[in-house]
mmCIF file of C-alpha atoms and ligand atoms in Angstrom:
data_model
loop_
_atom_site.group_PDB
_atom_site.id
_atom_site.type_symbol
_atom_site.label_atom_id
_atom_site.label_comp_id
_atom_site.label_asym_id
_atom_site.label_seq_id
_atom_site.Cartn_x
_atom_site.Cartn_y
_atom_site.Cartn_z
ATOM 1 C CA UNK A 1 -21.730 31.605 -5.312
ATOM 2 C CA UNK A 2 -22.086 34.991 -6.819
ATOM 3 C CA UNK A 3 -25.266 36.154 -6.276
ATOM 4 C CA UNK A 4 -26.175 38.946 -8.913
ATOM 5 C CA UNK A 5 -29.129 41.140 -7.684
ATOM 6 C CA UNK A 6 -30.876 44.117 -8.963
ATOM 7 C CA UNK A 7 -31.928 46.518 -6.628
ATOM 8 C CA UNK A 8 -35.268 48.443 -7.869
ATOM 9 C CA UNK A 9 -36.013 50.399 -4.778
ATOM 10 C CA UNK A 10 -38.264 52.597 -6.290
ATOM 11 C CA UNK A 11 -40.548 55.371 -4.389
ATOM 12 C CA UNK A 12 -41.944 56.640 -0.744
ATOM 13 C CA UNK A 13 -40.297 54.049 1.818
ATOM 14 C CA UNK A 14 -38.984 51.760 -0.668
ATOM 15 C CA UNK A 15 -35.282 52.698 -0.238
ATOM 16 C CA UNK A 16 -35.309 52.145 3.426
ATOM 17 C CA UNK A 17 -37.086 48.605 3.434
ATOM 18 C CA UNK A 18 -34.728 47.457 0.649
ATOM 19 C CA UNK A 19 -31.765 48.875 2.587
ATOM 20 C CA UNK A 20 -32.799 46.614 5.611
ATOM 21 C CA UNK A 21 -33.231 43.733 3.692
ATOM 22 C CA UNK A 22 -29.898 43.811 1.887
ATOM 23 C CA UNK A 23 -28.230 44.035 5.332
ATOM 24 C CA UNK A 24 -30.216 41.195 6.198
ATOM 25 C CA UNK A 25 -28.998 39.555 3.006
ATOM 26 C CA UNK A 26 -25.254 40.413 3.775
ATOM 27 C CA UNK A 27 -25.512 38.750 6.738
ATOM 28 C CA UNK A 28 -26.914 35.805 5.441
ATOM 29 C CA UNK A 29 -24.310 35.746 2.745
ATOM 30 C CA UNK A 30 -21.658 36.252 5.018
ATOM 31 C CA UNK A 31 -22.614 33.000 7.043
ATOM 32 C CA UNK A 32 -22.593 30.720 3.739
ATOM 33 C CA UNK A 33 -19.811 31.737 2.031
ATOM 34 C CA UNK A 34 -22.288 33.721 -0.915
ATOM 35 C CA UNK A 35 -20.941 36.746 -2.318
ATOM 36 C CA UNK A 36 -23.745 39.096 -3.457
ATOM 37 C CA UNK A 37 -23.287 41.827 -6.312
ATOM 38 C CA UNK A 38 -25.786 44.421 -6.047
ATOM 39 C CA UNK A 39 -26.684 47.343 -8.937
ATOM 40 C CA UNK A 40 -28.759 49.650 -8.327
ATOM 41 C CA UNK A 41 -31.559 50.578 -11.043
ATOM 42 C CA UNK A 42 -34.300 53.526 -11.091
ATOM 43 C CA UNK A 43 -37.964 52.748 -11.143
ATOM 44 C CA UNK A 44 -40.819 54.518 -10.358
ATOM 45 C CA UNK A 45 -41.683 58.469 -9.737
ATOM 46 C CA UNK A 46 -38.082 58.795 -8.972
ATOM 47 C CA UNK A 47 -37.053 57.319 -12.421
ATOM 48 C CA UNK A 48 -39.511 59.712 -13.872
ATOM 49 C CA UNK A 49 -38.191 62.512 -12.168
ATOM 50 C CA UNK A 50 -34.783 61.771 -13.258
ATOM 51 C CA UNK A 51 -34.947 60.289 -16.572
ATOM 52 C CA UNK A 52 -38.611 60.617 -17.737
ATOM 53 C CA UNK A 53 -39.579 56.691 -17.851
ATOM 54 C CA UNK A 54 -40.856 54.990 -15.061
ATOM 55 C CA UNK A 55 -39.195 51.629 -16.046
ATOM 56 C CA UNK A 56 -36.087 52.914 -18.388
ATOM 57 C CA UNK A 57 -34.551 50.593 -20.756
ATOM 58 C CA UNK A 58 -31.197 50.496 -19.007
ATOM 59 C CA UNK A 59 -33.635 49.635 -15.943
ATOM 60 C CA UNK A 60 -34.600 46.882 -17.679
ATOM 61 C CA UNK A 61 -30.676 45.777 -19.117
ATOM 62 C CA UNK A 62 -29.712 45.551 -15.885
ATOM 63 C CA UNK A 63 -33.058 43.262 -14.269
ATOM 64 C CA UNK A 64 -32.133 40.970 -17.418
ATOM 65 C CA UNK A 65 -28.446 40.544 -16.337
ATOM 66 C CA UNK A 66 -29.194 39.680 -12.582
ATOM 67 C CA UNK A 67 -29.802 36.915 -11.014
ATOM 68 C CA UNK A 68 -32.773 37.877 -9.134
ATOM 69 C CA UNK A 69 -34.566 41.391 -8.635
ATOM 70 C CA UNK A 70 -35.336 43.001 -4.908
ATOM 71 C CA UNK A 71 -38.039 45.366 -5.609
ATOM 72 C CA UNK A 72 -39.050 48.262 -3.040
ATOM 73 C CA UNK A 73 -42.149 49.720 -4.008
ATOM 74 C CA UNK A 74 -43.813 52.359 -6.019
ATOM 75 C CA UNK A 75 -45.897 55.100 -5.826
ATOM 76 C CA UNK A 76 -46.085 58.503 -5.565
ATOM 77 C CA UNK A 77 -49.254 60.738 -4.732
ATOM 78 C CA UNK A 78 -48.192 63.815 -6.942
ATOM 79 C CA UNK A 79 -49.937 61.262 -9.534
ATOM 80 C CA UNK A 80 -52.353 59.711 -7.305
ATOM 81 C CA UNK A 81 -55.184 62.160 -8.625
ATOM 82 C CA UNK A 82 -53.927 63.887 -11.801
ATOM 83 C CA UNK A 83 -55.877 61.451 -13.919
ATOM 84 C CA UNK A 84 -54.476 63.746 -17.107
ATOM 85 C CA UNK A 85 -50.569 62.731 -16.104
ATOM 86 C CA UNK A 86 -49.066 61.216 -19.201
ATOM 87 C CA UNK A 87 -47.226 58.632 -17.498
ATOM 88 C CA UNK A 88 -47.566 57.371 -13.884
ATOM 89 C CA UNK A 89 -44.959 55.411 -11.297
ATOM 90 C CA UNK A 90 -47.139 52.181 -11.579
ATOM 91 C CA UNK A 91 -46.481 51.804 -15.189
ATOM 92 C CA UNK A 92 -43.075 50.966 -14.517
ATOM 93 C CA UNK A 93 -44.116 48.751 -12.450
ATOM 94 C CA UNK A 94 -46.502 46.957 -15.266
ATOM 95 C CA UNK A 95 -43.754 47.495 -18.090
ATOM 96 C CA UNK A 96 -41.249 45.280 -15.820
ATOM 97 C CA UNK A 97 -43.799 42.697 -15.208
ATOM 98 C CA UNK A 98 -44.401 42.573 -18.965
ATOM 99 C CA UNK A 99 -41.250 42.574 -20.417
ATOM 100 C CA UNK A 100 -39.479 40.367 -17.792
ATOM 101 C CA UNK A 101 -42.129 38.025 -18.991
ATOM 102 C CA UNK A 102 -43.384 37.842 -15.143
ATOM 103 C CA UNK A 103 -46.873 35.584 -15.299
ATOM 104 C CA UNK A 104 -47.098 34.589 -11.918
ATOM 105 C CA UNK A 105 -46.553 36.031 -8.616
ATOM 106 C CA UNK A 106 -46.898 33.992 -5.939
ATOM 107 C CA UNK A 107 -48.204 35.197 -2.426
ATOM 108 C CA UNK A 108 -47.539 33.172 0.868
ATOM 109 C CA UNK A 109 -50.131 33.638 3.481
ATOM 110 C CA UNK A 110 -49.254 32.401 6.553
ATOM 111 C CA UNK A 111 -49.723 33.311 10.844
ATOM 112 C CA UNK A 112 -47.201 34.236 12.902
ATOM 113 C CA UNK A 113 -47.821 32.969 16.347
ATOM 114 C CA UNK A 114 -46.834 35.684 18.457
ATOM 115 C CA UNK A 115 -48.742 37.958 16.449
ATOM 116 C CA UNK A 116 -52.187 35.912 16.383
ATOM 117 C CA UNK A 117 -53.904 38.820 19.043
ATOM 118 C CA UNK A 118 -53.039 41.361 16.295
ATOM 119 C CA UNK A 119 -55.448 39.799 13.721
ATOM 120 C CA UNK A 120 -58.605 41.498 13.941
ATOM 121 C CA UNK A 121 -60.436 37.907 13.162
ATOM 122 C CA UNK A 122 -61.053 35.221 15.653
ATOM 123 C CA UNK A 123 -57.944 34.045 16.972
ATOM 124 C CA UNK A 124 -59.606 30.513 16.710
ATOM 125 C CA UNK A 125 -60.149 30.867 12.956
ATOM 126 C CA UNK A 126 -56.602 32.122 11.743
ATOM 127 C CA UNK A 127 -54.535 30.021 14.286
ATOM 128 C CA UNK A 128 -52.893 27.963 11.335
ATOM 129 C CA UNK A 129 -54.231 29.271 8.409
ATOM 130 C CA UNK A 130 -51.583 29.002 5.581
ATOM 131 C CA UNK A 131 -52.081 29.312 1.981
ATOM 132 C CA UNK A 132 -50.155 30.618 -1.370
ATOM 133 C CA UNK A 133 -51.940 32.712 -3.781
ATOM 134 C CA UNK A 134 -50.838 32.205 -7.099
ATOM 135 C CA UNK A 135 -51.977 35.554 -9.151
ATOM 136 C CA UNK A 136 -51.747 35.682 -12.938
ATOM 137 C CA UNK A 137 -49.906 38.896 -13.162
ATOM 138 C CA UNK A 138 -49.606 39.622 -17.647
ATOM 139 C CA UNK A 139 -52.881 39.221 -18.750
ATOM 140 C CA UNK A 140 -56.619 39.802 -17.793
ATOM 141 C CA UNK A 141 -58.108 43.425 -17.515
ATOM 142 C CA UNK A 142 -54.499 45.123 -16.597
ATOM 143 C CA UNK A 143 -53.057 44.476 -19.973
ATOM 144 C CA UNK A 144 -56.092 43.778 -22.293
ATOM 145 C CA UNK A 145 -56.532 45.799 -25.214
ATOM 146 C CA UNK A 146 -58.678 47.962 -26.253
ATOM 147 C CA UNK A 147 -58.156 49.836 -23.224
ATOM 148 C CA UNK A 148 -59.268 53.718 -23.103
ATOM 149 C CA UNK A 149 -61.476 56.799 -24.136
ATOM 150 C CA UNK A 150 -63.871 57.493 -26.544
ATOM 151 C CA UNK A 151 -63.149 60.863 -28.370
ATOM 152 C CA UNK A 152 -65.614 62.922 -26.431
ATOM 153 C CA UNK A 153 -63.697 61.629 -23.533
ATOM 154 C CA UNK A 154 -67.171 60.449 -22.016
ATOM 155 C CA UNK A 155 -66.768 56.807 -22.049
ATOM 156 C CA UNK A 156 -63.764 54.648 -20.898
ATOM 157 C CA UNK A 157 -62.898 51.112 -21.203
ATOM 158 C CA UNK A 158 -60.721 48.146 -20.199
ATOM 159 C CA UNK A 159 -60.585 44.512 -21.874
ATOM 160 C CA UNK A 160 -60.140 41.498 -20.076
ATOM 161 C CA UNK A 161 -58.396 38.985 -22.207
ATOM 162 C CA UNK A 162 -56.763 35.761 -21.305
ATOM 163 C CA UNK A 163 -55.629 33.389 -23.666
ATOM 164 C CA UNK A 164 -55.534 29.599 -23.207
ATOM 165 C CA UNK A 165 -51.606 29.397 -23.031
ATOM 166 C CA UNK A 166 -51.585 32.070 -20.243
ATOM 167 C CA UNK A 167 -53.963 29.742 -18.391
ATOM 168 C CA UNK A 168 -52.177 26.813 -18.682
ATOM 169 C CA UNK A 169 -48.610 28.001 -17.785
ATOM 170 C CA UNK A 170 -49.786 29.544 -14.152
ATOM 171 C CA UNK A 171 -52.549 26.575 -13.480
ATOM 172 C CA UNK A 172 -49.692 24.053 -14.263
ATOM 173 C CA UNK A 173 -47.724 25.991 -11.492
ATOM 174 C CA UNK A 174 -50.439 26.560 -9.188
ATOM 175 C CA UNK A 175 -51.121 22.106 -9.562
ATOM 176 C CA UNK A 176 -47.282 22.033 -8.743
ATOM 177 C CA UNK A 177 -47.464 24.110 -5.721
ATOM 178 C CA UNK A 178 -50.107 22.327 -4.603
ATOM 179 C CA UNK A 179 -48.682 18.852 -4.759
ATOM 180 C CA UNK A 180 -45.533 19.906 -2.356
ATOM 181 C CA UNK A 181 -48.140 21.292 -0.258
ATOM 182 C CA UNK A 182 -51.447 19.718 1.380
ATOM 183 C CA UNK A 183 -52.505 18.917 -2.403
ATOM 184 C CA UNK A 184 -55.788 21.360 -2.366
ATOM 185 C CA UNK A 185 -56.411 23.787 -5.045
ATOM 186 C CA UNK A 186 -59.145 26.118 -5.524
ATOM 187 C CA UNK A 187 -59.353 27.976 -8.886
ATOM 188 C CA UNK A 188 -61.270 31.083 -7.883
ATOM 189 C CA UNK A 189 -62.921 32.982 -10.854
ATOM 190 C CA UNK A 190 -66.524 34.614 -12.109
ATOM 191 C CA UNK A 191 -67.948 31.936 -14.447
ATOM 192 C CA UNK A 192 -71.224 32.797 -13.965
ATOM 193 C CA UNK A 193 -70.728 36.568 -15.963
ATOM 194 C CA UNK A 194 -67.532 36.278 -17.490
ATOM 195 C CA UNK A 195 -65.793 34.669 -20.084
ATOM 196 C CA UNK A 196 -62.230 34.888 -19.577
ATOM 197 C CA UNK A 197 -63.528 32.906 -16.432
ATOM 198 C CA UNK A 198 -65.514 30.234 -18.253
ATOM 199 C CA UNK A 199 -62.197 29.710 -20.014
ATOM 200 C CA UNK A 200 -60.032 29.516 -17.052
ATOM 201 C CA UNK A 201 -62.793 27.217 -15.752
ATOM 202 C CA UNK A 202 -62.574 25.240 -18.350
ATOM 203 C CA UNK A 203 -58.932 24.772 -18.916
ATOM 204 C CA UNK A 204 -58.691 23.794 -15.287
ATOM 205 C CA UNK A 205 -61.058 21.635 -15.581
ATOM 206 C CA UNK A 206 -59.266 19.906 -18.702
ATOM 207 C CA UNK A 207 -55.607 19.741 -16.786
ATOM 208 C CA UNK A 208 -57.150 18.357 -13.492
ATOM 209 C CA UNK A 209 -57.193 15.092 -14.552
ATOM 210 C CA UNK A 210 -53.515 15.097 -14.684
ATOM 211 C CA UNK A 211 -53.220 15.712 -11.132
ATOM 212 C CA UNK A 212 -55.352 13.082 -9.601
ATOM 213 C CA UNK A 213 -53.967 13.674 -6.439
ATOM 214 C CA UNK A 214 -55.110 17.343 -6.074
ATOM 215 C CA UNK A 215 -58.429 18.063 -4.560
ATOM 216 C CA UNK A 216 -60.039 20.876 -6.882
ATOM 217 C CA UNK A 217 -62.049 23.108 -5.804
ATOM 218 C CA UNK A 218 -63.938 25.543 -7.860
ATOM 219 C CA UNK A 219 -65.068 29.007 -6.251
ATOM 220 C CA UNK A 220 -66.895 32.290 -7.374
ATOM 221 C CA UNK A 221 -64.924 35.270 -6.429
ATOM 222 C CA UNK A 222 -66.996 36.972 -4.381
ATOM 223 C CA UNK A 223 -67.584 33.830 -2.524
ATOM 224 C CA UNK A 224 -63.865 33.355 -2.130
ATOM 225 C CA UNK A 225 -63.587 37.059 -0.729
ATOM 226 C CA UNK A 226 -65.845 35.948 2.422
ATOM 227 C CA UNK A 227 -64.525 32.400 2.751
ATOM 228 C CA UNK A 228 -60.802 34.031 3.239
ATOM 229 C CA UNK A 229 -62.118 35.844 6.351
ATOM 230 C CA UNK A 230 -64.736 33.519 7.530
ATOM 231 C CA UNK A 231 -62.569 30.565 7.046
ATOM 232 C CA UNK A 232 -58.971 31.043 5.953
ATOM 233 C CA UNK A 233 -57.661 27.499 7.238
ATOM 234 C CA UNK A 234 -59.633 25.912 4.305
ATOM 235 C CA UNK A 235 -57.624 27.079 1.335
ATOM 236 C CA UNK A 236 -54.058 25.727 0.436
ATOM 237 C CA UNK A 237 -53.305 27.038 -3.086
ATOM 238 C CA UNK A 238 -55.555 29.585 -4.548
ATOM 239 C CA UNK A 239 -54.970 30.332 -8.159
ATOM 240 C CA UNK A 240 -56.755 33.415 -9.971
ATOM 241 C CA UNK A 241 -56.743 35.582 -12.474
ATOM 242 C CA UNK A 242 -54.632 39.474 -12.145
ATOM 243 C CA UNK A 243 -57.362 42.025 -10.755
ATOM 244 C CA UNK A 244 -59.222 39.307 -8.519
ATOM 245 C CA UNK A 245 -55.596 38.172 -7.047
ATOM 246 C CA UNK A 246 -54.937 41.627 -6.451
ATOM 247 C CA UNK A 247 -57.750 42.062 -4.285
ATOM 248 C CA UNK A 248 -57.918 39.044 -2.472
ATOM 249 C CA UNK A 249 -54.164 39.227 -1.575
ATOM 250 C CA UNK A 250 -54.480 42.770 0.042
ATOM 251 C CA UNK A 251 -57.576 41.484 1.971
ATOM 252 C CA UNK A 252 -55.592 37.992 2.999
ATOM 253 C CA UNK A 253 -53.005 40.553 4.529
ATOM 254 C CA UNK A 254 -55.327 41.207 7.296
ATOM 255 C CA UNK A 255 -55.161 37.765 8.658
ATOM 256 C CA UNK A 256 -51.250 37.863 9.354
ATOM 257 C CA UNK A 257 -52.512 41.373 11.546
ATOM 258 C CA UNK A 258 -50.313 43.855 9.040
ATOM 259 C CA UNK A 259 -49.987 44.517 5.010
ATOM 260 C CA UNK A 260 -46.281 44.784 6.123
ATOM 261 C CA UNK A 261 -45.299 41.624 6.698
ATOM 262 C CA UNK A 262 -46.437 39.621 3.453
ATOM 263 C CA UNK A 263 -43.425 39.391 1.404
ATOM 264 C CA UNK A 264 -44.356 38.156 -3.098
ATOM 265 C CA UNK A 265 -42.277 36.358 -5.577
ATOM 266 C CA UNK A 266 -43.032 36.931 -9.433
ATOM 267 C CA UNK A 267 -41.655 34.523 -11.731
ATOM 268 C CA UNK A 268 -41.949 33.928 -15.358
ATOM 269 C CA UNK A 269 -39.750 33.855 -18.420
ATOM 270 C CA UNK A 270 -36.628 35.870 -17.410
ATOM 271 C CA UNK A 271 -35.106 37.021 -14.341
ATOM 272 C CA UNK A 272 -37.674 36.458 -11.047
ATOM 273 C CA UNK A 273 -38.546 39.713 -8.956
ATOM 274 C CA UNK A 274 -39.372 39.880 -5.187
ATOM 275 C CA UNK A 275 -41.275 42.522 -3.797
ATOM 276 C CA UNK A 276 -43.425 43.208 -0.707
ATOM 277 C CA UNK A 277 -46.984 42.812 -1.709
ATOM 278 C CA UNK A 278 -47.800 46.556 0.480
ATOM 279 C CA UNK A 279 -47.059 50.012 -1.744
ATOM 280 C CA UNK A 280 -44.862 52.747 -0.895
ATOM 281 C CA UNK A 281 -46.655 54.515 1.869
ATOM 282 C CA UNK A 282 -45.545 57.865 1.069
ATOM 283 C CA UNK A 283 -46.701 59.334 4.350
ATOM 284 C CA UNK A 284 -44.033 57.371 6.313
ATOM 285 C CA UNK A 285 -41.571 58.096 3.676
ATOM 286 C CA UNK A 286 -38.007 58.952 5.338
ATOM 287 C CA UNK A 287 -39.367 58.195 8.758
ATOM 288 C CA UNK A 288 -37.840 55.455 9.603
ATOM 289 C CA UNK A 289 -40.895 53.849 10.813
ATOM 290 C CA UNK A 290 -41.824 51.861 7.700
ATOM 291 C CA UNK A 291 -42.205 47.668 8.485
ATOM 292 C CA UNK A 292 -39.212 46.199 6.321
ATOM 293 C CA UNK A 293 -39.837 42.486 7.276
ATOM 294 C CA UNK A 294 -42.369 41.822 4.078
ATOM 295 C CA UNK A 295 -39.161 42.871 2.228
ATOM 296 C CA UNK A 296 -37.027 40.714 4.143
ATOM 297 C CA UNK A 297 -39.269 37.697 3.818
ATOM 298 C CA UNK A 298 -38.955 38.592 0.174
ATOM 299 C CA UNK A 299 -35.601 38.204 0.036
ATOM 300 C CA UNK A 300 -35.946 34.686 1.647
ATOM 301 C CA UNK A 301 -38.284 33.702 -1.019
ATOM 302 C CA UNK A 302 -35.225 35.144 -3.238
ATOM 303 C CA UNK A 303 -32.703 32.906 -1.434
ATOM 304 C CA UNK A 304 -35.390 30.106 -2.039
ATOM 305 C CA UNK A 305 -37.029 30.573 -5.672
ATOM 306 C CA UNK A 306 -33.992 32.480 -7.202
ATOM 307 C CA UNK A 307 -31.151 30.623 -6.163
ATOM 308 C CA UNK A 308 -32.314 27.696 -4.790
ATOM 309 C CA UNK A 309 -30.825 27.963 -1.110
ATOM 310 C CA UNK A 310 -33.539 27.147 1.085
ATOM 311 C CA UNK A 311 -31.504 26.597 4.155
ATOM 312 C CA UNK A 312 -30.876 30.726 3.778
ATOM 313 C CA UNK A 313 -34.369 31.356 3.193
ATOM 314 C CA UNK A 314 -34.701 29.470 6.229
ATOM 315 C CA UNK A 315 -32.139 30.970 8.207
ATOM 316 C CA UNK A 316 -34.148 34.674 7.152
ATOM 317 C CA UNK A 317 -37.500 32.979 8.217
ATOM 318 C CA UNK A 318 -35.874 32.112 11.994
ATOM 319 C CA UNK A 319 -34.887 35.391 12.469
ATOM 320 C CA UNK A 320 -37.860 37.218 11.673
ATOM 321 C CA UNK A 321 -39.816 34.952 14.226
ATOM 322 C CA UNK A 322 -37.366 35.565 17.035
ATOM 323 C CA UNK A 323 -37.721 39.202 16.280
ATOM 324 C CA UNK A 324 -41.616 38.747 16.334
ATOM 325 C CA UNK A 325 -41.329 37.207 19.748
ATOM 326 C CA UNK A 326 -38.809 39.258 21.290
ATOM 327 C CA UNK A 327 -41.508 42.502 19.951
ATOM 328 C CA UNK A 328 -38.612 43.760 17.982
ATOM 329 C CA UNK A 329 -41.529 45.542 15.694
ATOM 330 C CA UNK A 330 -42.558 48.705 13.820
ATOM 331 C CA UNK A 331 -45.302 50.944 14.823
ATOM 332 C CA UNK A 332 -47.991 49.219 12.532
ATOM 333 C CA UNK A 333 -47.547 46.053 14.634
ATOM 334 C CA UNK A 334 -46.606 47.582 18.218
ATOM 335 C CA UNK A 335 -47.786 51.377 18.722
ATOM 336 C CA UNK A 336 -47.128 51.293 22.296
ATOM 337 C CA UNK A 337 -43.156 50.856 22.069
ATOM 338 C CA UNK A 338 -42.152 50.544 18.472
ATOM 339 C CA UNK A 339 -38.600 49.565 17.132
ATOM 340 C CA UNK A 340 -37.539 51.410 13.906
ATOM 341 C CA UNK A 341 -37.064 50.339 10.583
ATOM 342 C CA UNK A 342 -33.487 50.027 10.528
ATOM 343 C CA UNK A 343 -33.912 48.811 14.534
ATOM 344 C CA UNK A 344 -35.710 45.866 13.366
ATOM 345 C CA UNK A 345 -33.111 45.541 9.886
ATOM 346 C CA UNK A 346 -30.105 45.766 12.448
ATOM 347 C CA UNK A 347 -31.846 43.540 15.535
ATOM 348 C CA UNK A 348 -32.386 40.668 12.714
ATOM 349 C CA UNK A 349 -28.436 41.227 11.014
ATOM 350 C CA UNK A 350 -26.970 40.947 14.370
ATOM 351 C CA UNK A 351 -28.988 37.676 15.278
ATOM 352 C CA UNK A 352 -28.137 35.962 11.591
ATOM 353 C CA UNK A 353 -24.556 37.072 12.763
ATOM 354 C CA UNK A 354 -24.646 35.644 16.267
ATOM 355 C CA UNK A 355 -27.194 32.881 16.962
ATOM 356 C CA UNK A 356 -26.616 30.144 13.796
HETATM 357 C C1 LIG B 401 -49.851 45.121 -6.396
HETATM 358 C C2 LIG B 401 -50.057 46.773 -6.528
HETATM 359 C C3 LIG B 401 -50.095 47.060 -7.936
HETATM 360 C C4 LIG B 401 -50.907 45.911 -8.613
HETATM 361 C C5 LIG B 401 -50.025 48.677 -8.529
HETATM 362 C C6 LIG B 401 -49.316 49.186 -7.833
HETATM 363 C C7 LIG B 401 -49.973 49.058 -9.828
HETATM 364 O O1 LIG B 401 -50.848 46.985 -5.640
HETATM 365 O O2 LIG B 401 -48.489 44.622 -6.528
HETATM 366 O O3 LIG B 401 -50.183 44.492 -5.934
HETATM 367 O O4 LIG B 401 -51.810 46.281 -8.485
HETATM 368 O O5 LIG B 401 -50.883 45.397 -9.301
HETATM 369 MN MN1 LIG B 402 -52.300 45.482 -5.050
#
C-alpha cells in the first residue's frame, strides 16, 4: 500500500519528535511492504517567520492531498506574552482544524504497567485505568462569534456556540466507540449553568435510546475533573465540548506519569491528523531530550484509523511497551538514567526491524 503522509513538524520540539515517528513508520512499512511518501509543509511560528501565515494555503493543499497528517507541535514563547501580536502560531492549528473539518479529537488514556510507579496518583487507583476522551474540536468557545474587544479596549468577550448537528455527529461517534469498548459513555458538561451544555445534554438524551446497550452517564465538568483523578477506572468513553476536553485531557495525562506519552487522533470531514497532546516545549527544542513516544503512538493511531492497518499499529505499541519495560526512556520519565530523543527512536526502530 502507498501511504501519503503530510508532515507538519511545526515549532519547538516538533521537528525532532516527528523525525523519530518517521523512523518508526518507515520500519513498520518496510516490515509490511507499504510505501510511505512524505510531503513536508510549514505550520506554526516557523510558517509565520517564513511566509507570514501559521497555516498557509500551500500547507492546506498538502494536507488535503494526503491520506493522513502527522503533526508535531506548535507554539513559540515569542508570541505568548505579546497580546498585540497580529497573528499567533496557535491560529494555524485552529485554522487547520476548521479547514479540514476535524470535529473529533480522540485521546486514549491508558496506563503502562512499567510506569505505574511514575504516576503521582496511588498505584491501585491508576492500575488498569483505560478510557478514551472524545473532545469536540471545531466548535464552542474556541470558534464562537462574536469574539473580541470593545472599542475602548476595556471589555473582552468570547462566545460559546453549539449547533445541534455538531453535537449529534460527535455523540454518534462516541456511542460507536462505547459499543466497541466497555459500553459506557459519560457526557461531561455544565448543564446546570450553560445553555450550550443544556443543548448537549438534551441532544445526547434524545440519541441514547438508539443505543440501548450503552450505559449513559451525565456528569458536570467540575465533578469530572475530580473523578478523573480520584477514580479514573470508572470511565470508558468520555465525550465533551472543546474547552472542557482540552482541560480534562491535560489533567488525564498525569495519570500515565508523563504528558510525553499521550497520543491523539483528530478526525472529521477531510484528512485526519495525528499529533501528540503535548505542546512545543520550547525549552527543550534542539536538545534531543524530548519524549518522542506520544508522537510515535500517534503514528500507531494513524495506522489504525487512517490506513485501517491495526496490526501495524499493534507493532508500534508492542515496541513502545518493550522500550518502557527496558527503561529506554527520556528524562521526563527517568531523570537518573535517561536516553535521548533519537536514542528512543533508534531503539524502537531496531526493535521493529529485528523482533517481529
Ligand atoms: C491542544 C492545545 C491547543 C488547544 C492549543 C495549542 C491551541 O492545547 O491541542 O490541546 O487548546 O486545542
Ligand atoms: Mn491542550
